[in-house]
Coordinates of N, CA and C in Angstrom, one line a residue:
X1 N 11.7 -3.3 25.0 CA 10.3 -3.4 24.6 C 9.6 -2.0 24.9
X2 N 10.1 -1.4 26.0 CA 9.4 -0.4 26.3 C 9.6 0.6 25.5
X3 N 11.0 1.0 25.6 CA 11.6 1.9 24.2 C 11.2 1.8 22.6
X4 N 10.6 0.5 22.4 CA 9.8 0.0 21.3 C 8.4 0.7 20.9
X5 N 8.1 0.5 22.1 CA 6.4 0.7 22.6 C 6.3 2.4 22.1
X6 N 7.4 3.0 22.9 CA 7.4 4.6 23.0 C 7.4 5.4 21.9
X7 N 8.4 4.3 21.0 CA 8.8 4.9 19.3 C 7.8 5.1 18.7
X8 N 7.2 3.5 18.5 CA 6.0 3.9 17.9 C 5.0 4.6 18.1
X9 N 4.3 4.8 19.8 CA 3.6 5.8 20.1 C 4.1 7.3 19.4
X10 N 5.4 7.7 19.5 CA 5.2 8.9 19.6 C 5.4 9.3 18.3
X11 N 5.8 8.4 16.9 CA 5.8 8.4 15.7 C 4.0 8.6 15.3
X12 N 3.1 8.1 15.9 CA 1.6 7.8 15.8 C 1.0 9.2 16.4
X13 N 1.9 9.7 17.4 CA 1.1 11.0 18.0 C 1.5 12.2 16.5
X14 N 3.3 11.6 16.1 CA 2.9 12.9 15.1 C 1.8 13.0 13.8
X15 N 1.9 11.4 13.4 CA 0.8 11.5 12.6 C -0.4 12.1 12.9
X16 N -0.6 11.6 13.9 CA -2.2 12.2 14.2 C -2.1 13.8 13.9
X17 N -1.0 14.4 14.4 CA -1.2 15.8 14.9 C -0.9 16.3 13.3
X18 N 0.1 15.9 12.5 CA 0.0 16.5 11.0 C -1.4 16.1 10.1
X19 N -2.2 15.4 10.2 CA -3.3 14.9 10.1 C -4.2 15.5 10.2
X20 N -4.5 16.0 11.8 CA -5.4 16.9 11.8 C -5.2 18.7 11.3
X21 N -3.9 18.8 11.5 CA -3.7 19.8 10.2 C -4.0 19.9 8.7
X22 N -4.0 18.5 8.7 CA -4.1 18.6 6.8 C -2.7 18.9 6.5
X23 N -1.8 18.7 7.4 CA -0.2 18.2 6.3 C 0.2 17.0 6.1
X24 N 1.2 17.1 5.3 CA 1.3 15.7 4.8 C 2.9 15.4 5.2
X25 N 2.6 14.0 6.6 CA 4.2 13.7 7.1 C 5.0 13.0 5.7
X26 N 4.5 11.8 5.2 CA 4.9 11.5 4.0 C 6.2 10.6 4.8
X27 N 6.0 9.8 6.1 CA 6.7 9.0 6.5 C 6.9 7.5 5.8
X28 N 5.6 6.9 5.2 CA 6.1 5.6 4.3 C 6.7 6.7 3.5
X29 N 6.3 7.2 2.1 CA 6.8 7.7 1.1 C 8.5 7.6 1.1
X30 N 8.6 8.4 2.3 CA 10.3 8.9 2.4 C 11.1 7.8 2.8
X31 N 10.3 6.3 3.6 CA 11.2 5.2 3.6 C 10.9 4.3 2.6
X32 N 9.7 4.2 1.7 CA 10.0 3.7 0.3 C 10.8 4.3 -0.5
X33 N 10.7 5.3 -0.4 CA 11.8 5.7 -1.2 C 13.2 5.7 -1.1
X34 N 13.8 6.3 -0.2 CA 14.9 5.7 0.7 C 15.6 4.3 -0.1
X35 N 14.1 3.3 0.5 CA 15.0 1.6 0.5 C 14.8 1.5 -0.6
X36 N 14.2 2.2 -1.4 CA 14.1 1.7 -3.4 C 15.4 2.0 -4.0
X37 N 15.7 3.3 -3.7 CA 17.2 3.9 -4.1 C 18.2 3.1 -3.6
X38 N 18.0 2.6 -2.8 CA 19.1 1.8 -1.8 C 19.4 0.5 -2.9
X39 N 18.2 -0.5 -3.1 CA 18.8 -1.8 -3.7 C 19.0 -1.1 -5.4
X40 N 18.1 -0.1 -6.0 CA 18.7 0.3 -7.2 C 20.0 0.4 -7.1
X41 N 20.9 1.2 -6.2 CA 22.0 1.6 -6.7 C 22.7 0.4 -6.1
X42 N 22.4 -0.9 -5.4 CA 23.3 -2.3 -4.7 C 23.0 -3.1 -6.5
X43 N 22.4 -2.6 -7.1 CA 21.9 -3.8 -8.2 C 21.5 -3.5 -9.6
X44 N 21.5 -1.9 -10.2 CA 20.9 -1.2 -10.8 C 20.2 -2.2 -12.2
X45 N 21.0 -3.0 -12.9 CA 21.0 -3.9 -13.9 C 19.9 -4.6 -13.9
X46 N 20.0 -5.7 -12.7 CA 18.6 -6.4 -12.7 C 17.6 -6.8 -11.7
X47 N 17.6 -5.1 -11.0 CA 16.3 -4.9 -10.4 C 15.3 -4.5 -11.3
X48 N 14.2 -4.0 -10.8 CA 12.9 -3.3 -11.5 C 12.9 -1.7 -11.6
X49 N 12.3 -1.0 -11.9 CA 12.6 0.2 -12.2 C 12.2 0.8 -10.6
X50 N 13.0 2.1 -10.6 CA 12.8 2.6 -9.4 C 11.0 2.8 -8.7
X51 N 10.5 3.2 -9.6 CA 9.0 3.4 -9.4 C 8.0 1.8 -9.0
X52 N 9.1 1.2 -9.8 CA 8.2 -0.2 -9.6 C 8.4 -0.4 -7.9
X53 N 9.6 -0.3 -7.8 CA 10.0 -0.6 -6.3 C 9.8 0.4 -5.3
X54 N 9.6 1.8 -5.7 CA 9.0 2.3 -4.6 C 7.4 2.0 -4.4
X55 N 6.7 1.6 -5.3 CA 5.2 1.3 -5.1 C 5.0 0.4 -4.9
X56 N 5.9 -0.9 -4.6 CA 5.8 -2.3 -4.2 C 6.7 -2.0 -3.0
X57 N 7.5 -1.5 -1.9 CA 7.5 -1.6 -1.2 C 6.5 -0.2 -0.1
X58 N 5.8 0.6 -1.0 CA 5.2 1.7 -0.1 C 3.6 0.4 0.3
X59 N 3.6 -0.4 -0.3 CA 2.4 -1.4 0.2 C 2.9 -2.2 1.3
X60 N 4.0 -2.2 1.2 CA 4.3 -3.2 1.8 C 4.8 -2.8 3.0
X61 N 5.3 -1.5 3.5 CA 5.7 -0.9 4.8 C 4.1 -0.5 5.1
X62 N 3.5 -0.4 4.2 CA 2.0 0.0 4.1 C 1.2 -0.8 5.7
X63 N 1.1 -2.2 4.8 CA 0.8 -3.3 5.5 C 2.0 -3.5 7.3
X64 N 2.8 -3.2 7.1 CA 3.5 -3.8 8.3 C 3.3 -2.6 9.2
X65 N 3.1 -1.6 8.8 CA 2.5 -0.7 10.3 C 1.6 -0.7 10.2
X66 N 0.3 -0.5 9.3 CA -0.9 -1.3 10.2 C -1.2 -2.4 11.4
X67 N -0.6 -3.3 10.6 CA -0.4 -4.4 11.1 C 0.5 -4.5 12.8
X68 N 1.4 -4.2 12.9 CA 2.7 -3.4 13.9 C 2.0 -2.5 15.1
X69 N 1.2 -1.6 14.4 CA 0.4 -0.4 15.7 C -0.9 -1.0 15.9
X70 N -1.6 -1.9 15.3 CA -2.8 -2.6 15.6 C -2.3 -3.2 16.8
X71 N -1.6 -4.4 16.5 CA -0.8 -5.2 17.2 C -0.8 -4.7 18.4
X72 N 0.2 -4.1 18.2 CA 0.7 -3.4 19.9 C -0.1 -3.1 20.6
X73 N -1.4 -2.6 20.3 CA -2.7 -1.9 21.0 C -3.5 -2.9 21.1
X74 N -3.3 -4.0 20.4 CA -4.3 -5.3 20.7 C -3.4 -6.2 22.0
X75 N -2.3 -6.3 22.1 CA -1.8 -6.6 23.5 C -2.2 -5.5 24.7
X76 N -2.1 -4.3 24.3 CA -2.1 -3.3 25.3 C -3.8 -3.5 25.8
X77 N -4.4 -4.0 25.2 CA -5.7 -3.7 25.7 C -6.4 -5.2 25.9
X78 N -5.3 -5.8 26.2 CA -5.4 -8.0 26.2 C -6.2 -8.1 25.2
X79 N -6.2 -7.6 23.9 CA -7.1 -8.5 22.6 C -6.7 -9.0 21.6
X80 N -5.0 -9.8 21.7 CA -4.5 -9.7 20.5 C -4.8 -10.3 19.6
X81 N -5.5 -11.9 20.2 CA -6.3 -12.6 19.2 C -7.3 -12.1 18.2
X82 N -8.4 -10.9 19.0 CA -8.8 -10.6 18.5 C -8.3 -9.8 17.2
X83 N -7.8 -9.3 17.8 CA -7.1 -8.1 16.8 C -6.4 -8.6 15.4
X84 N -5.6 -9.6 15.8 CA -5.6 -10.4 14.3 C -6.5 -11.1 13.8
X85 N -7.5 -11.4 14.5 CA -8.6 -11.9 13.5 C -9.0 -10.9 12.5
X86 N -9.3 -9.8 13.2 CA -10.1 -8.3 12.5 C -9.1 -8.0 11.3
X87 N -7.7 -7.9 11.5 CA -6.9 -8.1 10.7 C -6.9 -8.7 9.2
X88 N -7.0 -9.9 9.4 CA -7.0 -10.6 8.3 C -7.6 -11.2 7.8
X89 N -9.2 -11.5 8.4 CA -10.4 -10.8 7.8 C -10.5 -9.6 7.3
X90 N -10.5 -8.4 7.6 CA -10.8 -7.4 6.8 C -9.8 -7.2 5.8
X91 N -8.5 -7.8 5.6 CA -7.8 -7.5 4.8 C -8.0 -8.5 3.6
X92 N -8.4 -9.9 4.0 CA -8.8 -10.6 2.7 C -10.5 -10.4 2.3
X93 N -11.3 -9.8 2.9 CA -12.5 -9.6 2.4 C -12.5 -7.7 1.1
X94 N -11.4 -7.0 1.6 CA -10.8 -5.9 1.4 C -10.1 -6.4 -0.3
X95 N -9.5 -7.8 -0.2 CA -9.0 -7.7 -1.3 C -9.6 -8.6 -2.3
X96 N -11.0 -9.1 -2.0 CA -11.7 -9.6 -3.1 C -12.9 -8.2 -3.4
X97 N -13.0 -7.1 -2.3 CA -14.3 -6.4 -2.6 C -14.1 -5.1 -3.1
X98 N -12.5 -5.0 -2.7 CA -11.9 -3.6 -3.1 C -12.7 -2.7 -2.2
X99 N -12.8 -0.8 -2.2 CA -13.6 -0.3 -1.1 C -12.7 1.0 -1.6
X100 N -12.6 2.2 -0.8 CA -11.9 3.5 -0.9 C -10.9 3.3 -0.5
X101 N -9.8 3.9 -1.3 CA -8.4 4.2 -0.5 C -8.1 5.5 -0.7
X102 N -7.0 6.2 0.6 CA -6.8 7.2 1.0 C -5.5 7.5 -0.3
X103 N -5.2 9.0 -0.3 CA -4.3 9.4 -1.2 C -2.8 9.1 -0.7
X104 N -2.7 9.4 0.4 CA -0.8 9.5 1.2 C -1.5 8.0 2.0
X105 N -0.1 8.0 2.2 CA 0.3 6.4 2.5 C -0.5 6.5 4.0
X106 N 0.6 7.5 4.7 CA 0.5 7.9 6.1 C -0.7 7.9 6.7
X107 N -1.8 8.6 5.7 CA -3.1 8.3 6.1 C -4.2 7.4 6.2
X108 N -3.5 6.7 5.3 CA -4.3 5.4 5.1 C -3.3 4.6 6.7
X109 N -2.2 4.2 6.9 CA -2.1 3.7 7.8 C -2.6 4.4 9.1
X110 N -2.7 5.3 9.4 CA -3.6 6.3 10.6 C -5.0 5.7 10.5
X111 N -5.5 5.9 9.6 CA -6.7 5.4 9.3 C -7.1 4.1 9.7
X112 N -6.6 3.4 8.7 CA -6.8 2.2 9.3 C -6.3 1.1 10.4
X113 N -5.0 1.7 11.2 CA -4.8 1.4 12.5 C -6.1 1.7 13.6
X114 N -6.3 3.4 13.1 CA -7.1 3.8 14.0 C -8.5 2.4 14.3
X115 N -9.3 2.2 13.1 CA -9.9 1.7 12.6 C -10.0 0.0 13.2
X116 N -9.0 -0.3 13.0 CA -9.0 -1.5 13.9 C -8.3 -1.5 15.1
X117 N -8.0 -0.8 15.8 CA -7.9 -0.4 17.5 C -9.3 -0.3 17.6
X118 N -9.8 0.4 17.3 CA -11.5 0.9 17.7 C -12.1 -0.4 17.3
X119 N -12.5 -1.5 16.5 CA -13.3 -2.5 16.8 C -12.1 -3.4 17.8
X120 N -11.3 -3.4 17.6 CA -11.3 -4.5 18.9 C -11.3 -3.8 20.2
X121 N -11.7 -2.8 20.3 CA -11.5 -2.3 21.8 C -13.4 -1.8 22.0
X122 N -13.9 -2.1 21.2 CA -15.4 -2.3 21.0 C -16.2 -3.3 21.1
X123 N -15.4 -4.4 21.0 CA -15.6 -5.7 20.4 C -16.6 -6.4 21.5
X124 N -18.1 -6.6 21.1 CA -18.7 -6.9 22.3 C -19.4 -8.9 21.8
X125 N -20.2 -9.4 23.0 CA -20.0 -10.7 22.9 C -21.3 -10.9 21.9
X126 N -22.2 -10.1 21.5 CA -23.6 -10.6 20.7 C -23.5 -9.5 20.0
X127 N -23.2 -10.0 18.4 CA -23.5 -8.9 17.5 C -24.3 -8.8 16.8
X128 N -25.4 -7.9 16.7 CA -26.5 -8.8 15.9 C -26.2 -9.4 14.5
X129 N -27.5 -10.0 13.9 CA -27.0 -10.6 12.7 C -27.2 -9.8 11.6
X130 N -28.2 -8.8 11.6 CA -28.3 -7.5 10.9 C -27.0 -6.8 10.2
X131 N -25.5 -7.1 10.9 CA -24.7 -6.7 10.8 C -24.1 -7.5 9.7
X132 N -24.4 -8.7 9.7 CA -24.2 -9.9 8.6 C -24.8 -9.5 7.1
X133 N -26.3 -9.3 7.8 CA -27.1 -9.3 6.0 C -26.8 -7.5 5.3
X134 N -26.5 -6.7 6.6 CA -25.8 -5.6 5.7 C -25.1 -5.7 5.1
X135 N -23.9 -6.5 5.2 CA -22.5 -6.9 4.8 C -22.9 -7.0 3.8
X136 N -23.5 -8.5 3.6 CA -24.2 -9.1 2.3 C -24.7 -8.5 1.4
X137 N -25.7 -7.3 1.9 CA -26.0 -6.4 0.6 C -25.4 -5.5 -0.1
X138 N -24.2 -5.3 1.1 CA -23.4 -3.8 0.4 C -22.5 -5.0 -0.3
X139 N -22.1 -5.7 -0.4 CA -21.4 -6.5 -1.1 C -21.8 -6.9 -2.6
X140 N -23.6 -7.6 -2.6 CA -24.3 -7.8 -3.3 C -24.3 -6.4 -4.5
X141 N -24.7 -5.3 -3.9 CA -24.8 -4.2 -4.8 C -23.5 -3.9 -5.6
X142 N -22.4 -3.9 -4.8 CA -21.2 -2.6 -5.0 C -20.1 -3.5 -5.3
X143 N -19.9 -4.6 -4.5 CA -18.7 -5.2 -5.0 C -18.2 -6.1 -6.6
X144 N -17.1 -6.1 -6.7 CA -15.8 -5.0 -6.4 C -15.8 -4.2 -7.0
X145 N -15.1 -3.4 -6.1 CA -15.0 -1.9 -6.3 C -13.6 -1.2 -6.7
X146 N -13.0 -0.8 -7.0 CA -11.9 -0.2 -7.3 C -10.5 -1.1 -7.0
X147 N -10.8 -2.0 -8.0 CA -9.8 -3.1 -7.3 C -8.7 -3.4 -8.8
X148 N -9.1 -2.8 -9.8 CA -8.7 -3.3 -10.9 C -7.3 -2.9 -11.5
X149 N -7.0 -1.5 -11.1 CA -5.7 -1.0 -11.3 C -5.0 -1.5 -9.9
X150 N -5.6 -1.4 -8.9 CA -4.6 -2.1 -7.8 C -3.9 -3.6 -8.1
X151 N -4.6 -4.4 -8.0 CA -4.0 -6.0 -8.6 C -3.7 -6.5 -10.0
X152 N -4.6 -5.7 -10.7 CA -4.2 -6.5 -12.0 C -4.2 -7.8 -12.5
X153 N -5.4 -8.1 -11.5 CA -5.3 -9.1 -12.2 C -6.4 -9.7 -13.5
X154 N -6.5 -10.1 -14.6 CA -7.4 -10.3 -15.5 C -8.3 -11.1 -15.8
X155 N -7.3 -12.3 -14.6 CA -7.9 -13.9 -14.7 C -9.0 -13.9 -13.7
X156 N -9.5 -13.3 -12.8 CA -10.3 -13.2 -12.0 C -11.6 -11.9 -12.4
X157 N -12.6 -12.3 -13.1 CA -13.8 -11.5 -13.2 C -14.4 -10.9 -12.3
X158 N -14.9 -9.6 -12.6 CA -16.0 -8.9 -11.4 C -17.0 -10.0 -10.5
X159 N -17.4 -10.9 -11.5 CA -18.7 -11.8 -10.8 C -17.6 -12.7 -10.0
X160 N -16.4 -13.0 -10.0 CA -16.2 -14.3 -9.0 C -15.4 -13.3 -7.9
X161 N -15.3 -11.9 -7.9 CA -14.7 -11.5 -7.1 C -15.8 -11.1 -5.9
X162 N -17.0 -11.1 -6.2 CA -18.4 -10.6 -6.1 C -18.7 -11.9 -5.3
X163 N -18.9 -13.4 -5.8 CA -19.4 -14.3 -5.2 C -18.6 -14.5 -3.9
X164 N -16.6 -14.5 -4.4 CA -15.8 -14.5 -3.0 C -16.1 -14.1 -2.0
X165 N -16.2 -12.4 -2.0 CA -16.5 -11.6 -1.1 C -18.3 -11.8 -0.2
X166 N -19.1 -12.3 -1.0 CA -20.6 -12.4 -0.3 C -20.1 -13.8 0.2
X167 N -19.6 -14.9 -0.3 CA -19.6 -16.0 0.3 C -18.6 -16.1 1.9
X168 N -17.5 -15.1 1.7 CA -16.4 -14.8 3.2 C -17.7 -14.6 4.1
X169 N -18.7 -13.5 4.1 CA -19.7 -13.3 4.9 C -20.7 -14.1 5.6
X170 N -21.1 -14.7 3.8 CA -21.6 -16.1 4.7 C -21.7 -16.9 4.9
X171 N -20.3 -17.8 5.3 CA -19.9 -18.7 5.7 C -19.5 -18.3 7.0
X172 N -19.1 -16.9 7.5 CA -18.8 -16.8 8.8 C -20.3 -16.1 9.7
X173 N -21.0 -16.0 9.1 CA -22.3 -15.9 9.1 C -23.3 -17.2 9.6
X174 N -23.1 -17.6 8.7 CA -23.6 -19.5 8.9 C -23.3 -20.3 9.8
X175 N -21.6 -20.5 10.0 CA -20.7 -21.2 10.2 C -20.0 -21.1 10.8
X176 N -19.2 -20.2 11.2 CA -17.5 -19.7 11.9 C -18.8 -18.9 13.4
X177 N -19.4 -17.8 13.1 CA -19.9 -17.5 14.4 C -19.1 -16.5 15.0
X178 N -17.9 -15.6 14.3 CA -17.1 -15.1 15.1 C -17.4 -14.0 15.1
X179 N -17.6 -12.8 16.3 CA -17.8 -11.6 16.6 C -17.2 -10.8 15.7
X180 N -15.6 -11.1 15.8 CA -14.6 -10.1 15.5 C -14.5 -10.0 14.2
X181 N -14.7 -11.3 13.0 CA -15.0 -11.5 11.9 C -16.1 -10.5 11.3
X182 N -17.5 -10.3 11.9 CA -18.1 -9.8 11.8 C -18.1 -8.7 11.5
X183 N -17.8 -8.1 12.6 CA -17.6 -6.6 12.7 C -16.3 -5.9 11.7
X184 N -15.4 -6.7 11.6 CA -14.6 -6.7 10.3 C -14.9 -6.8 9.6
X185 N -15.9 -7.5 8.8 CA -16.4 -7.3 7.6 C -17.4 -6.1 7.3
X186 N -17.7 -5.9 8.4 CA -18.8 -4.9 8.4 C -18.4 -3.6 7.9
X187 N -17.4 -3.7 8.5 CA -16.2 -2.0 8.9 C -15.7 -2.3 7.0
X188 N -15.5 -2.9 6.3 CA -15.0 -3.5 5.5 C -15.7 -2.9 4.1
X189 N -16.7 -3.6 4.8 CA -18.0 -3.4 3.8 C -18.8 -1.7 3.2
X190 N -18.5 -1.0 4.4 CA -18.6 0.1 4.4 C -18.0 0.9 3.7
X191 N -16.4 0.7 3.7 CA -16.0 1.3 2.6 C -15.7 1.1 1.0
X192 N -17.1 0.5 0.7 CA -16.9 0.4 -0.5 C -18.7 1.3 -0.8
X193 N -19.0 2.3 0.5 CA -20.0 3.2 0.2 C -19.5 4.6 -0.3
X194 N -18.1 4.7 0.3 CA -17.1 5.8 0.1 C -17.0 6.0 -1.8
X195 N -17.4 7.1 -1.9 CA -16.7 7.4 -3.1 C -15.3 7.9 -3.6
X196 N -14.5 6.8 -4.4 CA -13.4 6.7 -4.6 C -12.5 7.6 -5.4
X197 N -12.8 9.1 -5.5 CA -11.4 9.7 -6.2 C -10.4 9.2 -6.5
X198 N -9.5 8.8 -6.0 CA -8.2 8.8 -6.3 C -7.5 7.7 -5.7
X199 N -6.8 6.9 -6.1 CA -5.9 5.3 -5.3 C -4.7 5.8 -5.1
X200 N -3.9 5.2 -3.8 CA -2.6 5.3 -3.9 C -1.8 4.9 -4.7
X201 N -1.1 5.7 -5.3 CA 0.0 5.7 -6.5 C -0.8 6.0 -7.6

C-alpha cells in the first residue's frame, strides 16, 4: 500500500512540474494508446476503429485517476466520504451542464484532482445558501454548455438538460442539505463561466 501511495504521488509530482512548464507529459494519451493498439492487434476484425478506442478509453483512464488520486487524498486527510460525494455530484451535475474542458488529458486530470482535494480539504460545516442560488443561476443562464459533441446524444434537448441540472441543485438545496454536494456543484457550476476553445479529442 505504501509503495502504491508513493507511485502515485510521485507520478502527480511530475505532472505538476511538466505543468508548470507548459510541457505536455501526455501520460493518459501514451496508455490509451498503448491499450488501443494492444486489443486492435488481439482482435483487429471485430473491434472498433483504433481512434474509436483510443478516445473511449483516454475517458476512461480519464475518469479512474481522478477518481484514484482524489481518493487517496480523501483517506489521507480522513474525508473519504466526503470526497466521493464531491465526486459524483460534480461529475453527474458536470454531465447534464457540460462546462470547459482542458486540451491534454493529463491536465484535465491535474486539474481536476487538484480541484477536488481542495474542496474536501476545505470542506467546512455551514455553507451559505448564496452558494446554492449562484449555482442555480449560472445554471439557469449558461447551461448546457459544450456538451453536444461530447455525448451525442439527440434524444435529450438543451431545455431538459437545463431543467436536470437546476433541479440536481435544488433538490439538494431544499432537501439533501449536504455541504459537500454544495460546494461541488458550485465548483461545477463555475466552469461553465470558462470560455470553451477547444474539447478533448
Amino acid at each position: 500500500m505504501r509503495f502504491f501511495i508513493f507511485y502515485i504521488d510521485s507520478k502527480l509530482k511530475d505532472m505538476v512540474i511538466y505543468f508548470l512548464r507548459g510541457e505536455e507529459v501526455l501520460i493518459i494519451e501514451k496508455i490509451s494508446s498503448k491499450t488501443a493498439k494492444y486489443i486492435k492487434n488481439i482482435n483487429e476484425e471485430e473491434t472498433a476503429s483504433y481512434e474509436v478506442l483510443d478516445y473511449g478509453l483516454r475517458i476512461i483512464y480519464n475518469g479512474l485517476a481522478v477518481v484514484l488520486i482524489s481518493m487517496v487524498f480523501g483517506f489521507i486527510i480522513g474525508r473519504p466520504i466526503d470526497t466521493l460525494i464531491i465526486i459524483i455530484s460534480f461529475a453527474t451535475l458536470r454531465y447534464f451542464s457540460g462546462g470547459y474542458h482542458l486540451k491534454e488529458s493529463d491536465s484535465c486530470v491535474l486539474v481536476s484532482s487538484m480541484l477536488i482535494c481542495v474542496l474536501s480539504a476545505v470542506l467546512m460545516n455551514n455553507i451559505p445558501a448564496l452558494l446554492n442560488i449562484l449555482s442555480i443561476a449560472i445554471l439557469l443562464i449558461l447551461a448546457p454548455r459544450d456538451i453536444d459533441s461530447q455525448y451525442r446524444n439527440p434524444a435529450l434537448s438543451n431545455m431538459l438538460f437545463k431543467f436536470i441540472s437546476v433541479s440536481l441543485v435544488t433538490i439538494n438545496f431544499l432537501f439533501v442539505h449536504s455541504d459537500a454536494v454544495t460546494i461541488s456543484f458550485f465548483a461545477q457550476s463555475l466552469t461553465l463561466l470558462i470560455p470553451n476553445k477547444k474539447m478533448i479529442g
